[in-house]
Amino acid sequence: MAEFLDLESKDGVRMPWNVIPGTKQESSNSVIPVSLLYTPLKPFPNLPILPYSPLRCRSCRSILNPFAVIDYAAKIWICPFCFNRNHFPQHYASISDANLPAELYPEYTTIEYEPLPELHAQNHTPLVYLFVVDNCLIEEEIGYLKLALSQALDLMPDDALIGFITFGSFVQVHELGFSGGGSGIPKCYVFKGSKEVSKDKVMEQLNFFDRKPKPAAGVVAGVRDGLTSESIARFLLPASECEFTLNSLLEELQKDPWGVPSDQRASRCTGTALSIAAHVLGACVPGSGARIMAFVGGPSTEGPGAIVSKNLSEPIRSHKDLDKDSAPYYHKAVKFYEGLSKQLVHQGHIVDLFACALDQVGLAEMKVAVESTGGLVVLAESFGHSVFKDSLKRVFQAGEHDLGPASNGIFEVSCSKDMKIQGILGPCASLEKKGLLCSETVIGQGNTSAWKLCGLDKATTLCIYFDIAKKESPDAIGEATSNLFYLQFLTYYQHISGRMRLRISTISRRWVSGPGSTQELIAGFDQEAAAVTLARLVSFKMENEAEFDPIRWLDRSLIRLCSKYGDYQKENPNSFSLSPRFSIFPQFIFHLRRSQFVQP
């Protein structure tokens, strides 16, 4: 496996087939789908960061890379994806065989661009953290949560913007920055938790346009669209400026004062609180990296997104209720969170869920918002548990095991014309960029060649599935150059420093086709990557196909793979043997089919 690890260390890519079946039929017969695992922000020790904008092909919009053919005399480069001829701009005039720009060095197949501030209008935006805190907790749990949040504040960068919302029966939006011209006392804006609040209503009640006329309908808020920085600073303030105010609020944080009868659950409006948080961020920092960090200690019982009634006589829905479609609140709650996730994806914002309770909190309903925005989920029994405290520290703490979080990313794929993109399985949302690269068959987030990655870190890995479009006979592959294909991945993201960056990875692999191609396919088979892509595909099918039998499907896939690539004599089981390239794969499938992830 050493050569595959070397490829991963170079570009962050692992492929089950490093030599690709050359036609649609051969790809189908190979059992394991043509796919790859890509880690967009994988750390590389010597990754060059270029202080200028990349050069794009006029036709397919792919970016100049080491596989481009260069005509130094005519100052032209030929795109390896569409074969279009492009002229170099004036600032590349000195290019020659002995004077190459960094993006053409053969070893720099992965490279990053960070244009200078003057080349980018808004190149530096601090990260934003909006805490949404459940106060329907017992005093002991509130104490644990206060301590954990205080420690988190100490780890934050000084320029990070902080916001604070609490919720129980009502949602309280706390004002952290307040002018001395008034009373000098911080305010708290209260919203009723039993009904959904529109963005316009939130902006009106928070007095965003108190001293300035409201802009025309349909305009997105933010500094660029007329919202004053003073209005934003009342609710989102740099950590260095709001530390005292926020610590004071945490010290005064108490259990929800509205009494709870002994035969009822606490009145908790989780959905309303998250919706208002999304509206606040959409008004203040649209299109900039921001995290809603929700700390929840029980089930939502009030307003949109509720999963159970307040009466304790009514049990919370179980897995069996969901299977039988007999959970009365489920579909309505899922529809609400789907709408919330679309809003957050449009804004480029993330939802993190820290659920610490012995009871359920409604993750089944909320997961669509967390998954599509690339958020984190931490489940523990108590806010005093080490799992919660250590996980919260890792979000902010720099060091060997830090997450290196980034945000507000856009991911694009370019590929040679004989491949089509089926889709991606991972924490992303489709941007619906349809075109010739999109396959008719869809897996995961498909029918697009661009995706939104609201939240990603250095361990985030996307699984991309491809469809082979070639249908002609193997004889059509003639010249040595025609059996190469190329893939390019573009990840545009907001670095933890606040600057926008663009990472480019361009890779090349070979097609093989015809009777003698089996041994070449075997030589390029990565059984670890194959096990991961197959496991992700099984997980996706289990969730989306009602009558899918995962164990039977895995068994049939393994049998088909062994019958195609194994050596054996018919009716003689002892004669069966597999190449070392496949030898561990059956063990992977054996343990997968017996694991708790697949067993009913």
Coordinates of C-alpha atoms in Angstrom, one line a residue:
M1 CA 0.0 0.0 0.0
A2 CA 3.1 2.3 0.2
E3 CA 2.6 3.8 -3.3
F4 CA -1.0 4.7 -2.5
L5 CA 0.0 6.4 0.7
D6 CA 2.6 8.3 -1.3
L7 CA -0.1 9.5 -3.7
E8 CA -2.3 10.6 -0.7
S9 CA 0.6 12.5 0.9
K10 CA 1.1 14.4 -2.4
D11 CA -2.5 15.4 -3.2
G12 CA -4.8 14.1 -0.5
V13 CA -6.5 11.6 -2.9
R14 CA -7.1 7.9 -2.6
M15 CA -8.8 5.9 -5.4
P16 CA -10.0 2.3 -5.4
W17 CA -9.0 2.1 -9.1
N18 CA -5.7 3.9 -9.8
V19 CA -5.9 2.5 -13.3
I20 CA -9.4 3.1 -14.6
P21 CA -11.6 0.7 -16.5
G22 CA -11.8 2.2 -20.0
T23 CA -15.4 1.7 -21.0
K24 CA -18.8 1.9 -19.4
Q25 CA -19.4 -1.9 -19.6
E26 CA -16.0 -2.7 -18.0
S27 CA -16.6 -0.2 -15.3
S28 CA -19.9 -1.8 -14.4
N29 CA -18.3 -5.3 -14.4
S30 CA -15.5 -4.1 -12.0
V31 CA -18.1 -4.1 -9.1
I32 CA -16.3 -1.4 -7.1
P33 CA -17.5 2.0 -8.5
V34 CA -15.0 4.4 -10.0
S35 CA -14.7 6.8 -7.2
L36 CA -12.2 8.6 -5.0
L37 CA -11.7 10.0 -1.5
Y38 CA -10.4 13.6 -1.4
T39 CA -9.4 15.6 1.7
P40 CA -9.6 19.2 0.5
L41 CA -7.6 20.7 3.4
K42 CA -5.2 18.0 4.1
P43 CA -2.1 19.6 5.7
F44 CA 1.1 19.5 3.5
P45 CA 4.4 20.7 5.0
N46 CA 5.7 22.4 1.8
L47 CA 2.5 23.6 0.2
P48 CA 3.2 26.8 -1.8
I49 CA 0.8 29.7 -1.3
L50 CA 0.8 32.1 -4.2
P51 CA 0.0 35.8 -3.6
Y52 CA -1.9 36.3 -6.9
S53 CA -5.1 35.1 -8.7
P54 CA -5.0 31.8 -10.7
L55 CA -5.1 31.6 -14.5
R56 CA -8.3 30.0 -15.9
C57 CA -9.1 28.3 -19.2
R58 CA -11.4 30.5 -21.3
S59 CA -13.5 27.5 -22.3
C60 CA -13.9 25.1 -19.4
R61 CA -12.7 27.4 -16.6
S62 CA -10.2 24.9 -15.2
I63 CA -7.0 26.3 -13.8
L64 CA -3.5 26.3 -15.1
N65 CA -1.6 23.2 -13.8
P66 CA 1.5 21.1 -14.4
F67 CA -0.3 18.9 -17.0
A68 CA -0.9 21.8 -19.4
V69 CA 1.1 21.8 -22.7
I70 CA 3.1 25.0 -22.9
D71 CA 4.2 26.8 -26.1
Y72 CA 6.9 29.1 -24.8
A73 CA 7.5 30.9 -28.1
A74 CA 3.9 31.8 -28.7
K75 CA 3.1 32.3 -25.0
I76 CA 0.2 29.8 -25.2
W77 CA -1.0 27.0 -22.9
I78 CA -3.3 24.2 -23.9
C79 CA -5.8 23.0 -21.3
P80 CA -5.6 19.2 -20.7
F81 CA -9.3 19.1 -20.0
C82 CA -10.8 20.7 -23.1
F83 CA -7.7 21.2 -25.3
N84 CA -8.5 24.9 -25.7
R85 CA -5.6 27.2 -26.5
N86 CA -5.2 30.0 -24.1
H87 CA -2.8 33.1 -24.3
F88 CA -0.8 33.9 -21.2
P89 CA -1.5 37.4 -19.9
Q90 CA 1.2 40.2 -19.9
H91 CA 2.5 39.4 -16.4
Y92 CA 3.6 35.9 -17.6
A93 CA 5.7 37.5 -20.4
S94 CA 9.0 36.2 -19.0
I95 CA 7.9 32.6 -18.9
S96 CA 10.3 30.1 -20.4
D97 CA 11.5 26.5 -19.9
A98 CA 14.0 27.8 -17.3
N99 CA 11.7 30.3 -15.7
L100 CA 8.4 28.6 -14.8
P101 CA 5.8 29.9 -12.4
A102 CA 5.1 27.7 -9.4
E103 CA 1.8 26.3 -10.7
L104 CA 3.7 24.6 -13.6
Y105 CA 6.2 22.8 -11.4
P106 CA 5.6 19.0 -11.8
E107 CA 5.8 18.4 -8.1
Y108 CA 3.2 21.1 -7.3
T109 CA 0.1 19.3 -8.4
T110 CA -1.6 20.7 -5.3
I111 CA -1.1 24.4 -4.7
E112 CA -2.9 27.3 -2.9
Y113 CA -3.7 30.9 -3.9
E114 CA -4.2 33.7 -1.5
P115 CA -4.6 37.0 -3.5
L116 CA -3.3 40.1 -1.9
P117 CA -5.9 42.2 0.0
E118 CA -5.9 44.9 -2.7
L119 CA -6.9 42.2 -5.3
H120 CA -9.8 41.1 -3.2
A121 CA -12.5 43.5 -1.9
Q122 CA -13.2 41.7 1.3
N123 CA -10.2 39.5 1.9
H124 CA -10.2 39.5 5.6
T125 CA -13.2 38.7 7.7
P126 CA -12.9 37.4 11.3
L127 CA -14.6 34.1 12.2
V128 CA -18.0 34.4 14.0
Y129 CA -19.2 32.2 16.8
L130 CA -22.8 32.5 17.9
F131 CA -23.5 30.6 21.1
V132 CA -27.1 29.3 21.5
V133 CA -27.5 28.1 25.0
D134 CA -30.4 26.0 26.5
N135 CA -31.3 27.2 30.0
C136 CA -33.9 24.5 30.7
L137 CA -31.3 22.6 32.6
I138 CA -30.8 21.7 36.3
E139 CA -28.5 24.0 38.3
E140 CA -25.7 21.5 38.3
E141 CA -25.7 21.2 34.5
I142 CA -25.8 24.9 34.1
G143 CA -22.8 25.2 36.3
Y144 CA -20.8 22.7 34.1
L145 CA -21.9 24.5 31.0
K146 CA -20.9 28.0 32.3
L147 CA -17.4 26.7 33.2
A148 CA -16.9 25.0 29.7
L149 CA -18.0 28.2 27.9
S150 CA -15.7 30.4 30.0
Q151 CA -12.8 28.1 29.1
A152 CA -13.7 28.2 25.4
L153 CA -13.7 32.0 25.5
D154 CA -10.2 32.0 26.7
L155 CA -9.1 29.9 23.7
M156 CA -10.7 32.1 21.1
P157 CA -8.7 34.5 18.8
D158 CA -9.1 38.1 20.0
D159 CA -10.6 39.2 16.7
A160 CA -13.2 36.5 16.6
L161 CA -16.8 37.9 16.7
I162 CA -19.0 36.5 19.5
G163 CA -22.8 36.5 19.9
F164 CA -24.9 35.1 22.7
I165 CA -28.5 33.7 22.6
T166 CA -30.3 31.8 25.4
F167 CA -33.6 29.9 25.1
G168 CA -36.2 28.1 27.1
S169 CA -39.9 29.1 27.0
F170 CA -38.7 32.2 25.2
V171 CA -35.6 33.1 23.1
Q172 CA -33.4 35.9 24.5
V173 CA -31.0 37.6 22.1
H174 CA -28.4 39.4 24.3
E175 CA -26.8 42.7 23.4
L176 CA -23.1 42.5 24.0
G177 CA -22.0 45.8 22.6
F178 CA -23.9 48.9 23.8
S179 CA -23.1 52.6 23.5
G180 CA -22.5 54.8 26.4
G181 CA -25.0 57.4 25.0
G182 CA -27.9 55.6 26.6
S183 CA -28.3 54.0 29.9
G184 CA -25.1 51.9 29.4
I185 CA -27.0 48.8 30.4
P186 CA -26.9 45.8 28.1
K187 CA -30.3 44.8 26.7
C188 CA -32.0 41.5 26.0
Y189 CA -34.5 41.1 23.2
V190 CA -37.1 38.5 23.9
F191 CA -39.0 36.4 21.3
K192 CA -41.9 34.0 21.9
G193 CA -40.8 30.5 21.4
S194 CA -44.1 29.0 20.3
K195 CA -44.1 30.5 16.8
E196 CA -41.7 30.9 13.9
V197 CA -40.3 34.4 13.5
S198 CA -39.5 35.8 10.1
K199 CA -36.1 37.5 9.3
D200 CA -37.8 40.8 8.7
K201 CA -39.5 40.6 12.1
V202 CA -36.2 39.7 13.8
M203 CA -34.5 42.7 12.2
E204 CA -37.3 45.0 13.1
Q205 CA -37.5 43.9 16.8
L206 CA -33.7 44.1 17.1
N207 CA -33.8 47.7 15.9
F208 CA -31.3 47.1 13.1
F209 CA -32.6 50.1 11.2
D210 CA -33.4 52.3 14.1
R211 CA -31.4 55.4 12.9
K212 CA -31.4 54.6 9.2
P213 CA -34.2 53.9 6.8
K214 CA -34.7 50.2 6.0
P215 CA -33.4 49.2 2.5
A216 CA -35.7 48.1 -0.3
A217 CA -37.4 44.8 0.0
G218 CA -35.4 41.8 -1.2
V219 CA -32.0 43.2 -0.3
V220 CA -29.8 41.0 1.8
A221 CA -28.6 42.6 5.0
G222 CA -25.0 43.2 5.9
V223 CA -22.6 46.2 5.9
R224 CA -22.5 46.3 2.0
D225 CA -26.3 46.6 1.9
G226 CA -26.9 49.5 4.3
L227 CA -26.7 47.8 7.7
T228 CA -24.5 49.9 9.9
S229 CA -21.5 48.4 11.6
E230 CA -22.8 49.9 14.9
S231 CA -26.0 47.8 14.6
I232 CA -24.0 44.6 14.0
A233 CA -21.6 45.4 16.9
R234 CA -24.4 45.3 19.3
F235 CA -24.8 41.6 18.8
L236 CA -21.5 40.4 17.4
L237 CA -18.4 41.8 19.2
P238 CA -14.7 40.8 19.1
A239 CA -13.8 38.4 21.9
S240 CA -11.3 40.9 23.3
E241 CA -14.0 43.6 23.7
C242 CA -16.9 41.5 25.0
E243 CA -15.0 39.2 27.4
F244 CA -16.2 41.0 30.5
T245 CA -19.8 41.4 29.4
L246 CA -20.1 37.8 28.3
N247 CA -18.5 36.4 31.5
S248 CA -21.0 38.5 33.4
L249 CA -23.9 37.0 31.4
L250 CA -22.6 33.5 32.0
E251 CA -22.3 34.2 35.7
E252 CA -25.9 35.4 35.8
L253 CA -27.2 32.5 33.6
Q254 CA -29.9 30.7 35.6
K255 CA -32.5 28.0 35.0
D256 CA -35.5 29.1 32.9
P257 CA -37.7 30.9 35.5
W258 CA -41.0 29.6 34.0
G259 CA -42.2 26.8 36.3
V260 CA -42.6 23.2 35.0
P261 CA -45.5 21.1 36.4
S262 CA -44.5 17.7 37.7
D263 CA -46.4 15.9 35.0
Q264 CA -44.9 17.9 32.1
R265 CA -41.6 18.4 30.3
A266 CA -39.7 21.7 30.2
S267 CA -40.9 24.2 27.6
R268 CA -37.9 24.2 25.2
C269 CA -38.0 26.1 21.9
T270 CA -34.9 24.8 20.2
G271 CA -36.1 25.3 16.6
T272 CA -37.1 28.9 17.2
A273 CA -33.8 29.7 18.8
L274 CA -31.8 28.2 15.9
S275 CA -34.0 30.0 13.4
I276 CA -33.5 33.4 15.1
A277 CA -29.7 32.7 15.3
A278 CA -29.7 32.0 11.5
H279 CA -31.6 35.3 10.9
V280 CA -29.2 37.3 13.1
L281 CA -26.2 35.9 11.2
G282 CA -27.9 36.4 7.9
A283 CA -28.5 40.0 8.7
C284 CA -25.0 40.7 10.1
V285 CA -22.5 38.6 8.2
P286 CA -24.1 37.1 5.1
G287 CA -21.6 35.2 3.0
S288 CA -18.9 35.1 5.7
G289 CA -17.8 32.2 7.8
A290 CA -19.9 31.8 11.0
R291 CA -20.8 29.0 13.4
I292 CA -24.0 28.6 15.4
M293 CA -22.9 26.5 18.4
A294 CA -26.0 25.1 20.0
F295 CA -25.8 23.6 23.5
V296 CA -28.9 21.6 24.1
G297 CA -29.9 19.6 27.2
G298 CA -33.2 17.9 26.2
P299 CA -36.0 17.5 23.6
S300 CA -37.7 20.4 21.9
T301 CA -41.3 20.7 23.1
E302 CA -42.3 24.2 21.9
G303 CA -42.7 25.9 18.5
P304 CA -41.3 24.8 15.1
G305 CA -39.0 21.7 15.2
A306 CA -40.7 20.2 18.3
I307 CA -40.3 16.5 18.6
V308 CA -42.7 15.7 21.5
S309 CA -45.5 17.3 23.5
K310 CA -45.0 18.7 27.0
N311 CA -47.1 15.9 28.6
L312 CA -44.9 13.3 30.2
S313 CA -47.6 10.8 29.5
E314 CA -46.6 10.9 25.8
P315 CA -43.4 9.1 25.2
I316 CA -40.7 10.4 22.9
R317 CA -40.6 8.7 19.5
S318 CA -38.4 5.6 19.2
H319 CA -36.6 4.0 16.3
K320 CA -39.6 1.7 15.8
D321 CA -42.0 4.6 15.7
L322 CA -39.8 6.2 12.9
D323 CA -39.7 2.9 11.0
K324 CA -43.5 2.5 11.3
D325 CA -44.0 6.2 10.4
S326 CA -46.0 6.7 13.6
A327 CA -44.1 9.6 15.0
P328 CA -46.6 12.5 14.9
Y329 CA -44.1 15.4 15.1
Y330 CA -41.3 13.9 12.9
H331 CA -42.1 15.0 9.4
K332 CA -43.1 18.5 10.3
A333 CA -39.9 18.9 12.3
V334 CA -37.7 17.5 9.5
K335 CA -39.4 19.9 7.0
F336 CA -38.6 22.8 9.3
Y337 CA -34.9 21.9 9.6
E338 CA -34.6 21.3 5.9
G339 CA -35.8 24.8 5.3
L340 CA -33.3 26.1 8.0
S341 CA -30.5 24.1 6.3
K342 CA -31.2 25.7 2.9
Q343 CA -31.1 29.2 4.5
L344 CA -27.8 28.4 6.3
V345 CA -26.2 26.9 3.1
H346 CA -27.2 30.1 1.2
Q347 CA -25.6 32.2 3.9
G348 CA -22.5 30.0 4.2
H349 CA -23.1 29.3 7.9
I350 CA -22.6 26.2 10.1
V351 CA -24.6 24.6 12.8
D352 CA -22.7 22.7 15.6
L353 CA -24.8 20.6 18.0
F354 CA -23.5 19.8 21.5
A355 CA -26.3 17.6 23.0
C356 CA -25.6 16.6 26.6
A357 CA -28.6 14.8 28.1
L358 CA -29.7 11.4 29.3
D359 CA -32.9 12.0 27.3
Q360 CA -33.2 12.4 23.5
V361 CA -32.7 15.8 22.0
G362 CA -34.1 15.3 18.5
L363 CA -30.9 14.7 16.5
A364 CA -32.8 12.6 13.9
E365 CA -34.8 15.7 12.9
M366 CA -31.9 18.1 13.2
K367 CA -29.3 16.1 11.4
V368 CA -30.2 17.5 8.0
A369 CA -29.1 21.0 9.1
V370 CA -25.9 19.7 10.7
E371 CA -24.9 17.5 7.8
S372 CA -25.6 19.9 5.0
T373 CA -23.6 22.7 6.7
G374 CA -20.7 20.5 7.7
G375 CA -21.2 21.0 11.4
L376 CA -20.0 19.0 14.4
V377 CA -22.2 16.8 16.6
V378 CA -21.1 15.9 20.1
L379 CA -23.3 13.6 22.2
A380 CA -22.7 13.1 25.9
E381 CA -24.6 12.4 29.1
S382 CA -23.7 15.6 30.8
F383 CA -22.0 19.0 30.2
G384 CA -19.6 17.9 32.9
H385 CA -18.5 14.9 30.9
S386 CA -15.0 14.8 29.5
V387 CA -16.2 14.0 26.0
F388 CA -18.1 17.3 25.8
K389 CA -15.3 19.4 27.5
D390 CA -12.5 18.0 25.4
S391 CA -14.5 18.2 22.2
L392 CA -15.3 21.9 22.8
K393 CA -11.6 22.7 23.4
R394 CA -10.6 21.0 20.2
V395 CA -12.7 23.3 18.2
F396 CA -10.6 26.3 19.3
Q397 CA -7.3 24.9 20.6
A398 CA -4.3 25.0 18.3
G399 CA -1.9 22.1 18.5
E400 CA -1.2 18.6 17.1
H401 CA -4.8 17.4 17.4
D402 CA -6.6 20.6 16.5
L403 CA -9.3 20.5 13.8
G404 CA -7.9 23.5 11.9
P405 CA -11.5 24.5 11.0
A406 CA -12.3 26.5 7.9
S407 CA -15.6 27.8 6.6
N408 CA -17.7 29.2 3.8
G409 CA -16.2 26.9 1.2
I410 CA -17.1 26.1 -2.4
F411 CA -15.9 22.9 -4.0
E412 CA -15.8 22.3 -7.7
V413 CA -14.7 19.4 -9.9
S414 CA -13.4 19.4 -13.5
C415 CA -12.7 16.2 -15.3
S416 CA -11.9 14.8 -18.8
K417 CA -14.8 14.5 -21.2
D418 CA -15.1 10.7 -20.9
M419 CA -16.0 10.9 -17.2
K420 CA -19.2 12.2 -15.6
I421 CA -19.8 13.1 -12.0
Q422 CA -22.5 11.0 -10.2
G423 CA -22.3 12.9 -7.0
I424 CA -20.6 13.3 -3.6
L425 CA -21.2 11.7 -0.2
G426 CA -20.0 14.0 2.5
P427 CA -20.8 17.2 4.5
C428 CA -21.8 19.4 1.5
A429 CA -24.8 20.8 -0.3
S430 CA -25.4 21.0 -4.1
L431 CA -25.0 24.4 -5.8
E432 CA -27.0 23.0 -8.7
K433 CA -24.3 23.8 -11.3
K434 CA -25.6 21.5 -14.0
G435 CA -23.7 20.9 -17.2
L436 CA -22.0 18.3 -19.4
L437 CA -20.0 16.9 -16.5
C438 CA -23.1 15.7 -14.7
S439 CA -24.1 12.0 -15.0
E440 CA -27.8 11.0 -15.3
T441 CA -27.4 8.5 -12.4
V442 CA -27.1 10.3 -9.1
I443 CA -25.4 9.3 -5.8
G444 CA -25.7 11.6 -2.9
Q445 CA -25.4 15.3 -3.8
G446 CA -25.5 15.0 -7.6
N447 CA -26.7 16.8 -10.8
T448 CA -24.0 19.4 -10.2
S449 CA -20.3 20.0 -10.5
A450 CA -20.1 22.5 -7.6
W451 CA -21.0 22.2 -3.9
K452 CA -21.1 24.4 -0.9
L453 CA -18.9 23.4 2.1
C454 CA -20.1 25.7 4.9
G455 CA -17.8 24.0 7.4
L456 CA -14.7 21.8 6.8
D457 CA -11.5 21.0 8.6
K458 CA -8.2 19.3 7.8
A459 CA -9.8 15.8 8.3
T460 CA -13.0 16.5 6.2
T461 CA -13.0 13.9 3.4
L462 CA -15.4 13.8 0.4
C463 CA -16.3 10.6 -1.4
I464 CA -16.8 11.4 -5.1
Y465 CA -18.5 8.9 -7.5
F466 CA -18.0 8.9 -11.3
D467 CA -19.6 7.4 -14.3
I468 CA -17.6 6.3 -17.3
A469 CA -19.0 7.8 -20.5
K470 CA -16.9 5.8 -23.0
K471 CA -18.9 3.2 -24.9
E472 CA -16.7 2.5 -27.9
S473 CA -14.6 -0.6 -28.4
P474 CA -11.1 -0.9 -26.8
D475 CA -9.5 -0.5 -30.3
A476 CA -10.5 3.2 -30.2
I477 CA -7.8 3.7 -27.5
G478 CA -4.7 4.0 -29.7
E479 CA -2.1 6.6 -29.0
A480 CA -0.2 6.7 -25.7
T481 CA -1.4 10.1 -24.9
S482 CA -5.1 9.3 -25.4
N483 CA -5.3 6.8 -22.5
L484 CA -4.7 9.6 -19.9
F485 CA -7.5 11.4 -18.1
Y486 CA -7.4 14.3 -15.7
L487 CA -9.2 15.5 -12.6
Q488 CA -9.0 18.9 -10.9
F489 CA -10.5 19.9 -7.6
L490 CA -11.0 23.5 -6.6
T491 CA -11.7 24.4 -2.9
Y492 CA -12.4 28.1 -2.3
Y493 CA -12.6 28.6 1.5
Q494 CA -12.2 31.1 4.3
H495 CA -9.0 30.2 6.2
I496 CA -9.0 30.3 10.0
S497 CA -7.0 33.6 9.7
G498 CA -10.1 35.1 8.0
R499 CA -8.5 35.4 4.5
M500 CA -10.1 33.7 1.5
R501 CA -7.9 31.0 -0.2
L502 CA -8.2 28.7 -3.2
R503 CA -6.6 25.3 -3.1
I504 CA -6.2 23.5 -6.4
S505 CA -5.4 19.7 -6.8
T506 CA -4.9 18.3 -10.3
I507 CA -4.3 14.6 -10.8
S508 CA -3.8 12.3 -13.7
R509 CA -4.5 8.5 -14.1
R510 CA -4.6 6.0 -17.0
W511 CA -7.4 4.3 -18.8
V512 CA -7.1 0.6 -19.7
S513 CA -9.4 -1.5 -21.8
G514 CA -9.6 -4.8 -23.6
P515 CA -8.8 -8.4 -22.9
G516 CA -5.4 -7.8 -21.3
S517 CA -6.4 -5.0 -19.0
T518 CA -7.3 -7.2 -16.0
Q519 CA -3.8 -7.5 -14.6
E520 CA -3.3 -3.7 -14.9
L521 CA -6.5 -3.0 -13.0
I522 CA -5.4 -5.4 -10.3
A523 CA -2.0 -3.7 -10.0
G524 CA -3.7 -0.4 -9.4
F525 CA -6.4 -1.6 -6.9
D526 CA -6.3 0.1 -3.5
Q527 CA -8.3 -2.2 -1.2
E528 CA -8.4 0.2 1.7
A529 CA -10.0 3.0 -0.4
A530 CA -12.4 0.5 -1.9
A531 CA -13.6 -0.6 1.5
V532 CA -14.3 3.0 2.5
T533 CA -16.1 4.0 -0.7
L534 CA -18.2 0.8 -0.5
A535 CA -19.0 1.4 3.2
R536 CA -20.1 5.0 2.4
L537 CA -22.3 3.8 -0.5
V538 CA -23.9 1.1 1.7
S539 CA -24.6 3.7 4.4
F540 CA -26.2 6.0 1.9
K541 CA -28.4 3.3 0.4
M542 CA -29.5 2.1 3.9
E543 CA -30.7 5.6 4.6
N544 CA -32.4 6.4 1.3
E545 CA -33.7 3.0 -0.1
A546 CA -36.6 1.6 1.8
E547 CA -36.3 -2.1 0.8
F548 CA -32.5 -2.2 0.7
D549 CA -30.8 -5.3 2.3
P550 CA -27.2 -4.2 3.1
I551 CA -25.9 -7.6 4.1
R552 CA -27.2 -9.3 1.0
W553 CA -25.9 -6.4 -1.2
L554 CA -22.4 -6.6 0.4
D555 CA -22.3 -10.4 0.0
R556 CA -23.2 -10.2 -3.7
S557 CA -20.7 -7.5 -4.4
L558 CA -17.9 -9.5 -2.8
I559 CA -18.9 -12.7 -4.7
R560 CA -18.9 -10.8 -8.0
L561 CA -15.6 -9.2 -7.3
C562 CA -13.9 -12.5 -6.4
S563 CA -15.4 -14.3 -9.4
K564 CA -14.0 -11.5 -11.7
Y565 CA -10.5 -11.1 -10.2
G566 CA -9.9 -14.4 -8.4
D567 CA -8.0 -17.4 -9.8
Y568 CA -9.9 -20.7 -9.5
Q569 CA -10.9 -23.9 -11.2
K570 CA -14.6 -24.5 -11.4
E571 CA -16.1 -26.9 -8.8
N572 CA -12.7 -26.9 -6.9
P573 CA -13.0 -24.5 -3.9
N574 CA -9.4 -25.3 -2.8
S575 CA -8.0 -23.8 -6.0
F576 CA -9.3 -20.3 -5.3
S577 CA -6.7 -17.6 -4.8
L578 CA -6.7 -13.8 -4.8
S579 CA -4.0 -11.4 -5.7
P580 CA -2.3 -9.7 -2.7
R581 CA -3.9 -6.5 -3.9
F582 CA -7.3 -8.0 -3.0
S583 CA -6.3 -10.3 -0.1
I584 CA -7.5 -8.1 2.8
F585 CA -10.6 -6.8 1.1
P586 CA -12.8 -9.8 2.0
Q587 CA -11.9 -9.3 5.6
F588 CA -12.9 -5.7 5.5
I589 CA -16.3 -6.7 4.1
F590 CA -16.7 -9.5 6.6
H591 CA -16.2 -7.1 9.5
L592 CA -18.4 -4.4 7.9
R593 CA -21.3 -6.8 7.5
R594 CA -21.1 -7.9 11.1
S595 CA -20.7 -4.4 12.5
Q596 CA -23.4 -2.4 14.3
F597 CA -23.5 0.0 11.4
V598 CA -25.0 -2.6 9.1
Q599 CA -26.7 -5.2 11.4
P600 CA -30.4 -4.4 11.9

